[in-house]
Tab-separated table of C-alpha atoms and ligand atoms in Angstrom:
chain	number	residue	atom	x	y	z
A	1	GLU	CA	-0.121	-0.129	0.132
A	2	TYR	CA	2.694	2.597	1.158
A	3	GLY	CA	5.427	0.836	-0.119
A	4	ILE	CA	5.966	-1.598	3.093
A	5	VAL	CA	5.516	-5.121	2.274
A	6	ARG	CA	5.206	-7.501	4.986
A	7	PRO	CA	8.529	-10.045	5.038
A	8	LYS	CA	6.972	-13.664	4.711
A	9	GLY	CA	7.722	-15.867	7.509
A	10	TYR	CA	8.619	-13.060	9.801
A	11	ASN	CA	5.888	-11.456	12.356
A	12	VAL	CA	5.766	-8.054	13.830
A	13	THR	CA	2.709	-7.988	16.455
A	14	PHE	CA	1.585	-4.735	17.836
A	15	HIS	CA	-0.016	-4.452	20.950
A	16	THR	CA	-2.420	-1.071	21.947
A	17	ASN	CA	-5.275	-0.047	23.849
A	18	PRO	CA	-6.706	2.838	23.238
A	19	GLU	CA	-8.731	3.132	26.356
A	20	MET	CA	-5.376	3.784	28.186
A	21	GLU	CA	-4.430	7.001	26.155
A	22	LYS	CA	-7.633	8.577	27.410
A	23	HIS	CA	-6.261	8.735	31.054
A	24	HIS	CA	-4.526	11.936	32.672
A	25	PHE	CA	-1.888	12.116	35.341
A	26	GLY	CA	-3.199	16.053	35.775
A	27	GLN	CA	-2.675	19.041	33.846
A	28	THR	CA	1.036	20.043	34.854
A	29	HIS	CA	2.210	16.276	34.806
A	30	PRO	CA	4.805	15.248	32.094
A	31	MET	CA	3.639	11.928	31.662
A	32	LYS	CA	0.747	12.233	28.683
A	33	PRO	CA	-0.776	9.290	27.567
A	34	TRP	CA	-2.073	10.688	24.458
A	35	ARG	CA	1.370	10.386	23.378
A	36	LEU	CA	0.500	6.924	22.318
A	37	THR	CA	-2.539	8.315	20.474
A	38	LEU	CA	0.007	10.280	18.406
A	39	SER	CA	2.255	7.748	17.931
A	40	LYS	CA	-0.112	5.542	16.729
A	41	SER	CA	-1.580	8.078	14.272
A	42	LEU	CA	1.659	8.521	12.789
A	43	ILE	CA	2.343	5.043	12.392
A	44	MET	CA	-1.008	4.352	10.950
A	45	SER	CA	-0.275	7.430	8.231
A	46	TYR	CA	2.598	4.978	6.997
A	47	GLY	CA	0.532	2.243	6.254
A	48	MET	CA	2.238	0.295	8.915
A	49	PRO	CA	-0.737	-1.562	10.186
A	50	TYR	CA	-1.084	-3.480	6.962
A	51	ALA	CA	2.647	-5.015	7.544
A	52	MET	CA	2.001	-6.137	11.040
A	53	ASN	CA	-0.580	-8.283	13.143
A	54	ASN	CA	-2.463	-5.527	15.441
A	55	TYR	CA	-4.152	-6.873	18.879
A	56	ILE	CA	-6.037	-4.707	21.086
A	57	ALA	CA	-4.651	-5.545	24.327
A	58	ARG	CA	-6.511	-6.986	27.310
A	59	THR	CA	-6.385	-5.850	30.675
A	60	ALA	CA	-4.372	-7.941	32.976
A	61	THR	CA	-5.899	-9.842	35.489
A	62	TYR	CA	-5.456	-9.170	39.308
A	63	GLU	CA	-3.485	-13.034	39.719
A	64	GLU	CA	-1.256	-12.098	36.770
A	65	LEU	CA	-0.166	-8.618	38.435
A	66	ASN	CA	0.008	-10.432	41.867
A	67	ASP	CA	2.722	-12.575	39.770
A	68	TYR	CA	5.208	-10.014	40.643
A	69	HIS	CA	3.122	-7.147	42.963
A	70	SER	CA	2.064	-7.759	46.639
A	71	GLN	CA	-1.489	-8.318	47.501
A	72	ASP	CA	-1.810	-5.373	49.819
A	73	TYR	CA	-0.308	-2.952	47.280
A	74	LEU	CA	-2.702	-4.123	44.325
A	75	ASP	CA	-5.707	-4.211	47.054
A	76	TYR	CA	-5.033	-0.432	47.459
A	77	LEU	CA	-4.305	0.456	44.087
A	78	GLY	CA	-7.593	-1.178	43.196
A	79	THR	CA	-9.322	0.778	45.653
A	80	VAL	CA	-8.090	4.543	45.755
A	81	LEU	CA	-9.696	7.184	44.256
A	82	PRO	CA	-8.813	10.304	43.176
A	83	GLU	CA	-9.723	11.813	46.345
A	84	PRO	CA	-7.839	10.475	48.949
A	85	VAL	CA	-9.306	7.833	50.989
A	86	PRO	CA	-10.639	9.780	53.936
A	87	ARG	CA	-8.113	9.949	56.961
A	88	ASP	CA	-10.208	8.229	59.343
A	89	VAL	CA	-10.028	5.254	56.873
A	90	ASP	CA	-6.056	4.478	57.001
A	91	GLY	CA	-4.798	7.992	58.464
A	92	GLY	CA	-2.960	8.138	55.187
A	93	THR	CA	-0.401	5.856	55.859
A	94	ASN	CA	-1.103	3.369	52.922
A	95	GLU	CA	-0.541	6.160	50.617
A	96	MET	CA	2.717	6.878	52.135
A	97	ARG	CA	3.624	3.003	52.424
A	98	PHE	CA	2.902	2.741	48.759
A	99	ASN	CA	4.366	6.290	47.641
A	100	LEU	CA	1.205	7.004	46.118
A	101	GLY	CA	-0.957	10.195	45.609
A	102	GLY	CA	2.514	12.457	45.685
A	103	SER	CA	3.258	14.853	42.419
A	104	ASP	CA	5.231	11.776	40.791
A	105	CYS	CA	2.242	9.030	41.261
A	106	PRO	CA	-0.667	11.039	41.415
A	107	LEU	CA	-4.088	9.139	42.020
A	108	PHE	CA	-6.168	9.643	39.356
A	109	GLU	CA	-9.557	8.576	37.953
A	110	GLY	CA	-9.077	4.841	36.665
A	111	LEU	CA	-5.360	4.199	37.730
A	112	TYR	CA	-6.038	0.657	38.322
A	113	ASP	CA	-7.788	0.188	34.841
A	114	TYR	CA	-4.818	2.375	33.016
A	115	CYS	CA	-2.183	0.041	34.794
A	116	SER	CA	-3.953	-3.293	33.817
A	117	MET	CA	-4.166	-2.168	30.261
A	118	SER	CA	-0.165	-1.416	30.192
A	119	ALA	CA	0.326	-4.539	31.860
A	120	GLY	CA	-2.057	-6.262	29.408
A	121	GLY	CA	-0.465	-5.470	26.417
A	122	SER	CA	3.141	-6.392	27.381
A	123	LEU	CA	1.781	-9.920	28.659
A	124	ASP	CA	0.280	-10.426	25.443
A	125	ALA	CA	3.121	-9.213	23.469
A	126	ALA	CA	4.941	-11.930	25.812
A	127	ARG	CA	2.835	-14.637	25.193
A	128	LYS	CA	2.870	-13.922	21.196
A	129	VAL	CA	6.873	-14.171	21.553
A	130	CYS	CA	6.668	-17.460	23.433
A	131	ASN	CA	4.359	-18.778	21.127
A	132	LYS	CA	6.712	-17.890	18.288
A	133	GLU	CA	3.503	-16.249	16.786
A	134	SER	CA	5.448	-13.144	16.932
A	135	ASP	CA	9.523	-12.638	16.172
A	136	ILE	CA	9.298	-9.048	17.345
A	137	ALA	CA	6.023	-8.003	19.546
A	138	ILE	CA	5.592	-4.251	20.272
A	139	SER	CA	3.904	-2.465	23.304
A	140	TRP	CA	4.315	1.105	23.204
A	141	GLY	CA	1.987	1.415	26.398
A	142	GLY	CA	4.130	-0.443	28.466
A	143	GLY	CA	8.056	0.008	29.545
A	144	LEU	CA	7.159	1.156	33.397
A	145	HIS	CA	10.303	0.395	34.447
A	146	HIS	CA	10.310	2.046	38.213
A	147	ALA	CA	7.472	0.378	39.660
A	148	LYS	CA	8.540	-1.842	42.655
A	149	LYS	CA	6.840	-4.937	43.833
A	150	MET	CA	5.166	-3.021	46.655
A	151	GLU	CA	5.620	0.375	45.620
A	152	ALA	CA	4.900	3.026	42.566
A	153	SER	CA	7.799	5.434	41.474
A	154	GLY	CA	8.621	7.617	38.900
A	155	PHE	CA	5.222	7.729	37.275
A	156	CYS	CA	5.360	3.686	37.081
A	157	TYR	CA	2.802	2.062	39.324
A	158	ILE	CA	3.000	-1.520	37.860
A	159	ASN	CA	5.682	-3.058	36.321
A	160	ASP	CA	4.712	-4.469	32.862
A	161	ILE	CA	8.349	-5.268	31.914
A	162	VAL	CA	8.953	-7.489	34.944
A	163	LEU	CA	5.775	-9.379	34.559
A	164	ALA	CA	6.541	-9.780	30.288
A	165	ILE	CA	9.934	-11.089	31.520
A	166	LEU	CA	8.425	-13.958	33.973
A	167	GLN	CA	6.556	-14.828	30.881
A	168	LEU	CA	9.297	-15.247	28.891
A	169	LEU	CA	11.353	-17.285	31.558
A	170	ARG	CA	8.503	-19.853	30.991
A	171	CYS	CA	9.835	-20.664	27.620
A	172	TYR	CA	13.312	-19.157	27.094
A	173	PRO	CA	16.095	-20.177	29.270
A	174	ARG	CA	17.995	-16.821	29.179
A	175	VAL	CA	16.524	-13.155	29.109
A	176	LEU	CA	18.306	-10.093	28.242
A	177	TYR	CA	16.627	-6.621	29.400
A	178	ILE	CA	18.189	-3.502	27.934
A	179	ASP	CA	17.176	-0.215	28.685
A	180	ILE	CA	17.902	3.119	26.774
A	181	ASP	CA	15.103	5.356	28.943
A	182	VAL	CA	17.382	8.425	30.221
A	183	HIS	CA	16.215	6.985	33.593
A	184	HIS	CA	17.906	4.031	35.436
A	185	GLY	CA	15.754	0.817	35.121
A	186	ASP	CA	15.785	0.250	38.599
A	187	GLY	CA	12.747	-1.668	39.008
A	188	VAL	CA	13.668	-4.234	36.478
A	189	GLU	CA	16.904	-4.299	37.912
A	190	GLU	CA	15.971	-5.035	41.503
A	191	ALA	CA	13.399	-7.556	40.274
A	192	PHE	CA	15.908	-9.886	38.801
A	193	TYR	CA	18.936	-9.196	41.372
A	194	SER	CA	18.944	-12.592	42.326
A	195	THR	CA	18.761	-14.577	39.154
A	196	ASP	CA	21.341	-15.717	36.704
A	197	ARG	CA	18.731	-16.112	33.918
A	198	VAL	CA	18.129	-12.274	33.492
A	199	MET	CA	20.819	-10.168	32.820
A	200	THR	CA	19.848	-6.221	32.571
A	201	CYS	CA	21.552	-3.386	31.188
A	202	SER	CA	20.433	0.341	31.380
A	203	PHE	CA	21.842	3.073	29.865
A	204	HIS	CA	21.147	6.373	31.979
A	205	LYS	CA	21.829	9.772	32.608
A	206	TYR	CA	23.717	9.164	36.240
A	207	ASP	CA	23.978	11.795	39.214
A	208	PRO	CA	23.263	10.541	42.600
A	209	VAL	CA	22.013	13.824	43.748
A	210	SER	CA	20.016	15.749	41.159
A	211	PHE	CA	18.703	13.057	38.919
A	212	PHE	CA	15.860	10.752	39.350
A	213	PRO	CA	16.093	7.932	40.553
A	214	GLY	CA	19.827	8.039	41.784
A	215	THR	CA	20.835	5.036	41.542
A	216	GLY	CA	22.781	2.941	38.421
A	217	ALA	CA	26.242	3.648	39.103
A	218	LEU	CA	29.253	1.700	36.956
A	219	ASP	CA	29.821	-0.792	39.782
A	220	ASP	CA	26.476	-1.501	40.629
A	221	ASN	CA	26.092	-4.540	39.390
A	222	GLY	CA	23.965	-6.708	41.502
A	223	PRO	CA	24.492	-7.881	45.152
A	224	LYS	CA	27.608	-9.864	45.254
A	225	ASN	CA	27.693	-12.493	47.758
A	226	GLU	CA	28.685	-16.323	46.849
A	227	TYR	CA	25.119	-17.509	47.453
A	228	ASN	CA	23.729	-15.220	45.117
A	229	PRO	CA	23.676	-16.467	41.597
A	230	GLY	CA	22.566	-13.140	40.148
A	231	ALA	CA	25.522	-11.508	41.078
A	232	HIS	CA	27.153	-9.515	38.297
A	233	HIS	CA	23.898	-9.906	36.227
A	234	ALA	CA	23.238	-6.271	36.257
A	235	ILE	CA	25.222	-3.768	34.077
A	236	ASN	CA	24.706	-0.355	34.279
A	237	VAL	CA	25.862	2.616	31.664
A	238	PRO	CA	25.748	5.670	33.761
A	239	LEU	CA	26.369	8.961	31.488
A	240	ASN	CA	26.395	12.554	31.566
A	241	ASP	CA	24.426	15.188	29.672
A	242	GLY	CA	24.682	15.963	26.046
A	243	ILE	CA	25.712	12.362	24.573
A	244	THR	CA	25.609	12.279	20.719
A	245	ASP	CA	24.310	9.333	18.392
A	246	GLU	CA	27.818	8.694	17.862
A	247	GLN	CA	29.168	7.980	21.163
A	248	TYR	CA	25.705	6.677	22.121
A	249	GLY	CA	25.953	4.025	19.208
A	250	TRP	CA	29.713	3.132	19.607
A	251	LEU	CA	28.918	2.098	23.254
A	252	PHE	CA	25.424	0.292	22.709
A	253	GLU	CA	27.330	-1.678	20.465
A	254	ASN	CA	30.100	-2.496	22.384
A	255	VAL	CA	28.283	-3.096	25.642
A	256	ILE	CA	25.604	-4.986	24.170
A	257	GLY	CA	27.860	-6.932	21.745
A	258	SER	CA	29.702	-7.920	24.830
A	259	ILE	CA	26.860	-9.107	26.704
A	260	VAL	CA	25.725	-11.260	24.007
A	261	GLU	CA	28.809	-12.772	23.488
A	262	ARG	CA	29.002	-13.918	26.983
A	263	PHE	CA	25.627	-14.168	28.379
A	264	ARG	CA	24.159	-15.821	25.290
A	265	PRO	CA	20.496	-14.493	25.893
A	266	SER	CA	17.629	-16.634	24.308
A	267	ALA	CA	15.416	-13.605	24.033
A	268	ILE	CA	15.616	-9.816	24.275
A	269	ALA	CA	13.356	-7.446	26.391
A	270	LEU	CA	14.123	-3.872	25.082
A	271	GLN	CA	12.510	-0.968	26.776
A	272	CYS	CA	12.671	2.225	24.383
A	273	GLY	CA	12.167	5.049	26.640
A	274	ALA	CA	12.313	8.161	24.217
A	275	ASP	CA	13.324	10.718	26.729
A	276	SER	CA	16.614	9.885	26.034
A	277	LEU	CA	16.151	11.950	22.798
A	278	ALA	CA	17.281	15.712	22.483
A	279	GLY	CA	14.572	18.402	23.356
A	280	ASP	CA	12.939	16.032	25.791
A	281	ARG	CA	11.127	17.841	28.807
A	282	LEU	CA	12.863	15.979	31.479
A	283	GLY	CA	16.064	14.393	29.421
A	284	ARG	CA	19.561	15.589	29.141
A	285	PHE	CA	21.044	13.764	25.997
A	286	ASN	CA	21.481	14.683	22.281
A	287	LEU	CA	20.376	11.769	20.684
A	288	GLN	CA	18.353	11.919	17.462
A	289	VAL	CA	15.717	9.838	16.106
A	290	GLN	CA	18.334	7.886	13.802
A	291	GLY	CA	20.546	7.122	16.768
A	292	HIS	CA	17.883	5.901	19.171
A	293	GLY	CA	16.551	3.711	16.641
A	294	GLN	CA	20.002	2.375	15.804
A	295	CYS	CA	19.604	0.384	19.201
A	296	VAL	CA	16.689	-1.237	17.833
A	297	ALA	CA	18.177	-2.018	14.758
A	298	PHE	CA	21.341	-3.559	16.399
A	299	CYS	CA	19.036	-5.677	18.773
A	300	LYS	CA	16.886	-6.749	15.655
A	301	LYS	CA	20.279	-7.893	13.517
A	302	LEU	CA	20.969	-10.420	16.870
A	303	GLY	CA	17.906	-12.329	15.120
A	304	LEU	CA	16.568	-13.220	18.473
A	305	PRO	CA	13.037	-13.059	19.405
A	306	MET	CA	12.069	-9.828	21.145
A	307	ILE	CA	9.859	-7.433	22.770
A	308	LEU	CA	9.965	-3.727	22.311
A	309	PHE	CA	8.412	-1.782	25.466
A	310	GLY	CA	7.869	1.953	25.316
A	311	GLY	CA	8.698	3.926	28.380
A	312	GLY	CA	9.460	7.536	29.381
A	313	GLY	CA	9.038	10.339	26.597
A	314	TYR	CA	8.122	13.547	27.387
A	315	THR	CA	8.173	15.906	24.179
A	316	PRO	CA	5.077	13.813	22.571
A	317	ARG	CA	5.590	14.924	19.077
A	318	ASN	CA	9.244	13.409	19.200
A	319	VAL	CA	8.001	10.309	21.335
A	320	ALA	CA	5.631	9.629	18.154
A	321	ARG	CA	8.773	10.179	15.728
A	322	ALA	CA	10.870	7.493	17.407
A	323	TRP	CA	8.388	4.882	17.956
A	324	THR	CA	6.841	5.391	14.448
A	325	TRP	CA	10.837	5.063	13.157
A	326	GLU	CA	11.481	2.188	15.361
A	327	THR	CA	8.265	0.471	14.132
A	328	ALA	CA	9.584	0.731	10.852
A	329	ILE	CA	12.907	-0.999	11.710
A	330	ALA	CA	11.200	-3.848	13.531
A	331	LEU	CA	9.253	-4.224	10.192
A	332	GLY	CA	12.308	-4.442	8.244
A	333	VAL	CA	11.907	-1.084	6.332
A	334	ASP	CA	15.993	-0.111	6.381
A	335	LYS	CA	15.539	2.870	3.678
A	336	LYS	CA	13.893	5.766	4.490
A	337	ILE	CA	9.927	5.203	4.839
A	338	ASN	CA	8.096	7.200	2.778
A	339	PRO	CA	7.753	10.429	3.843
A	340	VAL	CA	4.495	11.298	2.155
A	341	ILE	CA	1.880	11.560	4.771
A	342	PRO	CA	-1.799	11.600	3.898
A	343	GLN	CA	-3.093	15.071	4.604
A	344	HIS	CA	-6.217	13.753	6.668
A	345	THR	CA	-4.198	12.308	9.479
A	346	PRO	CA	-5.175	13.593	13.098
A	347	TRP	CA	-1.454	13.471	13.594
A	348	ARG	CA	-0.855	16.450	11.148
A	349	GLU	CA	-2.834	18.791	13.647
A	350	HIS	CA	-0.132	18.559	16.163
A	351	PHE	CA	2.749	19.286	13.721
A	352	ARG	CA	1.217	22.184	12.017
A	353	GLN	CA	3.329	24.985	13.675
A	354	GLU	CA	6.281	23.375	12.305
A	355	GLU	CA	7.836	25.300	9.399
A	356	LEU	CA	9.874	21.955	7.889
A	357	LEU	CA	7.781	19.195	6.698
A	358	PRO	CA	7.434	16.934	9.698
A	359	THR	CA	9.427	14.226	8.459
A	360	LEU	CA	11.210	11.801	10.889
A	361	GLU	CA	14.765	13.138	9.720
A	362	GLN	CA	14.370	16.617	11.550
A	363	ILE	CA	16.938	17.286	14.107
A	364	LEU	CA	15.385	17.429	17.469
A	365	GLY	CA	16.098	20.102	20.094
A	366	ASP	CA	18.905	22.401	20.685
A	367	PRO	CA	21.971	20.475	21.537
A	368	LYS	CA	23.545	20.631	24.973
A	369	PRO	CA	26.856	20.671	25.867
A	370	ASN	CA	28.558	17.085	25.488
A	371	LYS	CA	29.719	16.418	29.024
A	372	ASN	CA	31.025	12.768	28.198
A	373	PRO	CA	34.992	12.471	27.558
A	374	GLN	CA	35.845	9.694	25.302
A	375	LYS	CA	38.236	8.194	28.067
A	376	ARG	CA	35.329	7.756	30.126
A	377	ILE	CA	33.442	6.044	27.487
A	378	LEU	CA	36.222	3.736	26.874
A	379	GLU	CA	36.442	3.211	30.584
A	380	ILE	CA	32.788	1.966	31.015
A	381	VAL	CA	33.538	-0.556	28.234
A	382	GLN	CA	36.310	-1.949	30.034
A	383	HIS	CA	34.538	-2.019	33.226
A	384	VAL	CA	31.639	-3.887	31.726
A	385	GLN	CA	34.199	-6.296	29.885
A	386	GLU	CA	35.803	-7.067	33.302
A	387	GLN	CA	32.167	-7.700	34.999
A	388	LEU	CA	31.539	-9.724	32.099
A	389	ARG	CA	34.205	-12.269	33.038
A	390	PHE	CA	32.580	-13.295	36.031
A	391	VAL	CA	29.756	-14.700	34.162
A	392	GLN	CA	29.144	-18.235	33.841
A	393	HIS	CA	29.792	-18.814	29.700
B	401	V1P	O1	12.592	14.253	40.652
B	401	V1P	C1	11.628	13.136	41.054
B	401	V1P	C2	11.137	13.401	42.364
B	401	V1P	C3	11.728	14.424	43.191
B	401	V1P	N1	12.247	13.296	44.049
B	401	V1P	C4	11.792	13.540	45.432
B	401	V1P	C5	11.778	12.134	42.906
B	401	V1P	N2	11.224	12.599	40.267
B	401	V1P	C6	11.189	12.638	38.704
B	401	V1P	C7	10.378	11.618	38.260
B	401	V1P	C8	10.946	11.018	36.560
B	401	V1P	C9	10.210	9.739	36.138
B	401	V1P	C10	11.006	9.111	35.368
B	401	V1P	C11	9.903	7.936	34.684
B	401	V1P	C12	10.542	7.456	33.492
B	401	V1P	O2	11.896	6.514	33.719
B	401	V1P	C13	9.716	5.868	33.290
B	401	V1P	C14	8.371	6.245	32.467
B	401	V1P	O3	10.586	8.215	32.283
B	401	V1P	C15	10.377	14.054	38.133
B	401	V1P	C16	10.915	14.963	37.414
B	401	V1P	C17	12.068	15.185	36.805
B	401	V1P	N3	12.412	16.209	36.324
B	401	V1P	O4	12.921	14.197	36.885
B	401	V1P	N4	9.068	14.268	38.507
B	401	V1P	C18	8.797	15.414	37.658
B	401	V1P	N5	9.738	16.084	36.692
B	401	V1P	C19	7.415	16.417	38.108
B	401	V1P	C20	7.332	17.346	37.024
B	401	V1P	C21	6.256	17.944	37.451
B	401	V1P	C22	4.891	17.459	37.915
B	401	V1P	C23	5.100	15.912	38.213
B	401	V1P	C24	6.262	15.501	38.248
B	402	CA	CA1	17.925	3.395	31.008
B	403	ZN	ZN1	12.542	7.866	31.741
């Protein structure tokens, strides 16, 4: 139709839930679920749905969420209303206990539904990959990597990634989790701290004092003790402001290349948080759509079954650009995709103020000074390779 052909014998599945996009965290909150609508309509305007299998994600059940999250946390999440429960019910202690109701993780109308839809999409993606019905399954509504077993954190309430990886572990011996969101993937790292069947690797801006969540130092590689098989199975790549496509791509290919060689994963879970792009409202990097997408292309070339998750991304138009480009990469469109966009798409509305044609090739954001010396980049690769020597071949 639009120059995209479905490759024979290669299946990409796309999992979304339009209901999820209708939820609001609040006027000033940076997390805007409608960025998913924007992304989907851009993806549609290129005709990509013709080249993949599209599924409306179901909502995850309580039992499915309970595969990772604790019952008392889920029970509380299921009963809270936008108005905090009256003080005389629990004295506000549950909100404090579960980190709910603050500015990062507000309580809003339909919160529990929103969470179970995000998790439902990622669980559906994992099941398709397990059944071999999908080579790459995409869940842009997932990727909520900070949520803990009994605690909300950083805009994340339910850790759909952990739930999806738990599914993958039912049919694949080893899963590699990669996280290119600008924030540290602390929730996923913590969940798999004590297993050698999951290796986690997050690339992020690191500043223990002033950048959320403050964890993910180079030498944080999982609790080291002789009884912990998960020791050395957490890899962290802490970065500074302003990293470019060139440096990031070099680091990514060296770090992930070394991990794959040593750990030999049987499946990949890739969190594609788009807040690592230049011009992001919360981010600090200088990545362009090409550099971000190059990570997806490199993983695809490994030829392993893979799930692509969404995640952060606070400049909605750029989120849509990146996730559209990455959907195209999953589909195997390696040349530039047809930039002729139908005039009538709702997506056009959001781009009409731009001077240039809204192509995916546009340079994003004002460049930030690059605070990543080449020496440090080399040091990081060296440290990772030293860590990997401890990993059983
Ligand atoms: O920095 C914090 C707070 C302050 N500390 C007490 C914690 N929170 C950050 C949270 C960022 C979450 C990122 C999520 C993801 O990795 C995955 C979906 O992308 C924060 C920031 C900030 N600039 O880092 N919260 C907010 N900004 C915020 C701003 C306005 C309204 C509500 C929250
Ligand atoms: Ca990250
Ligand atoms: Zn983020």
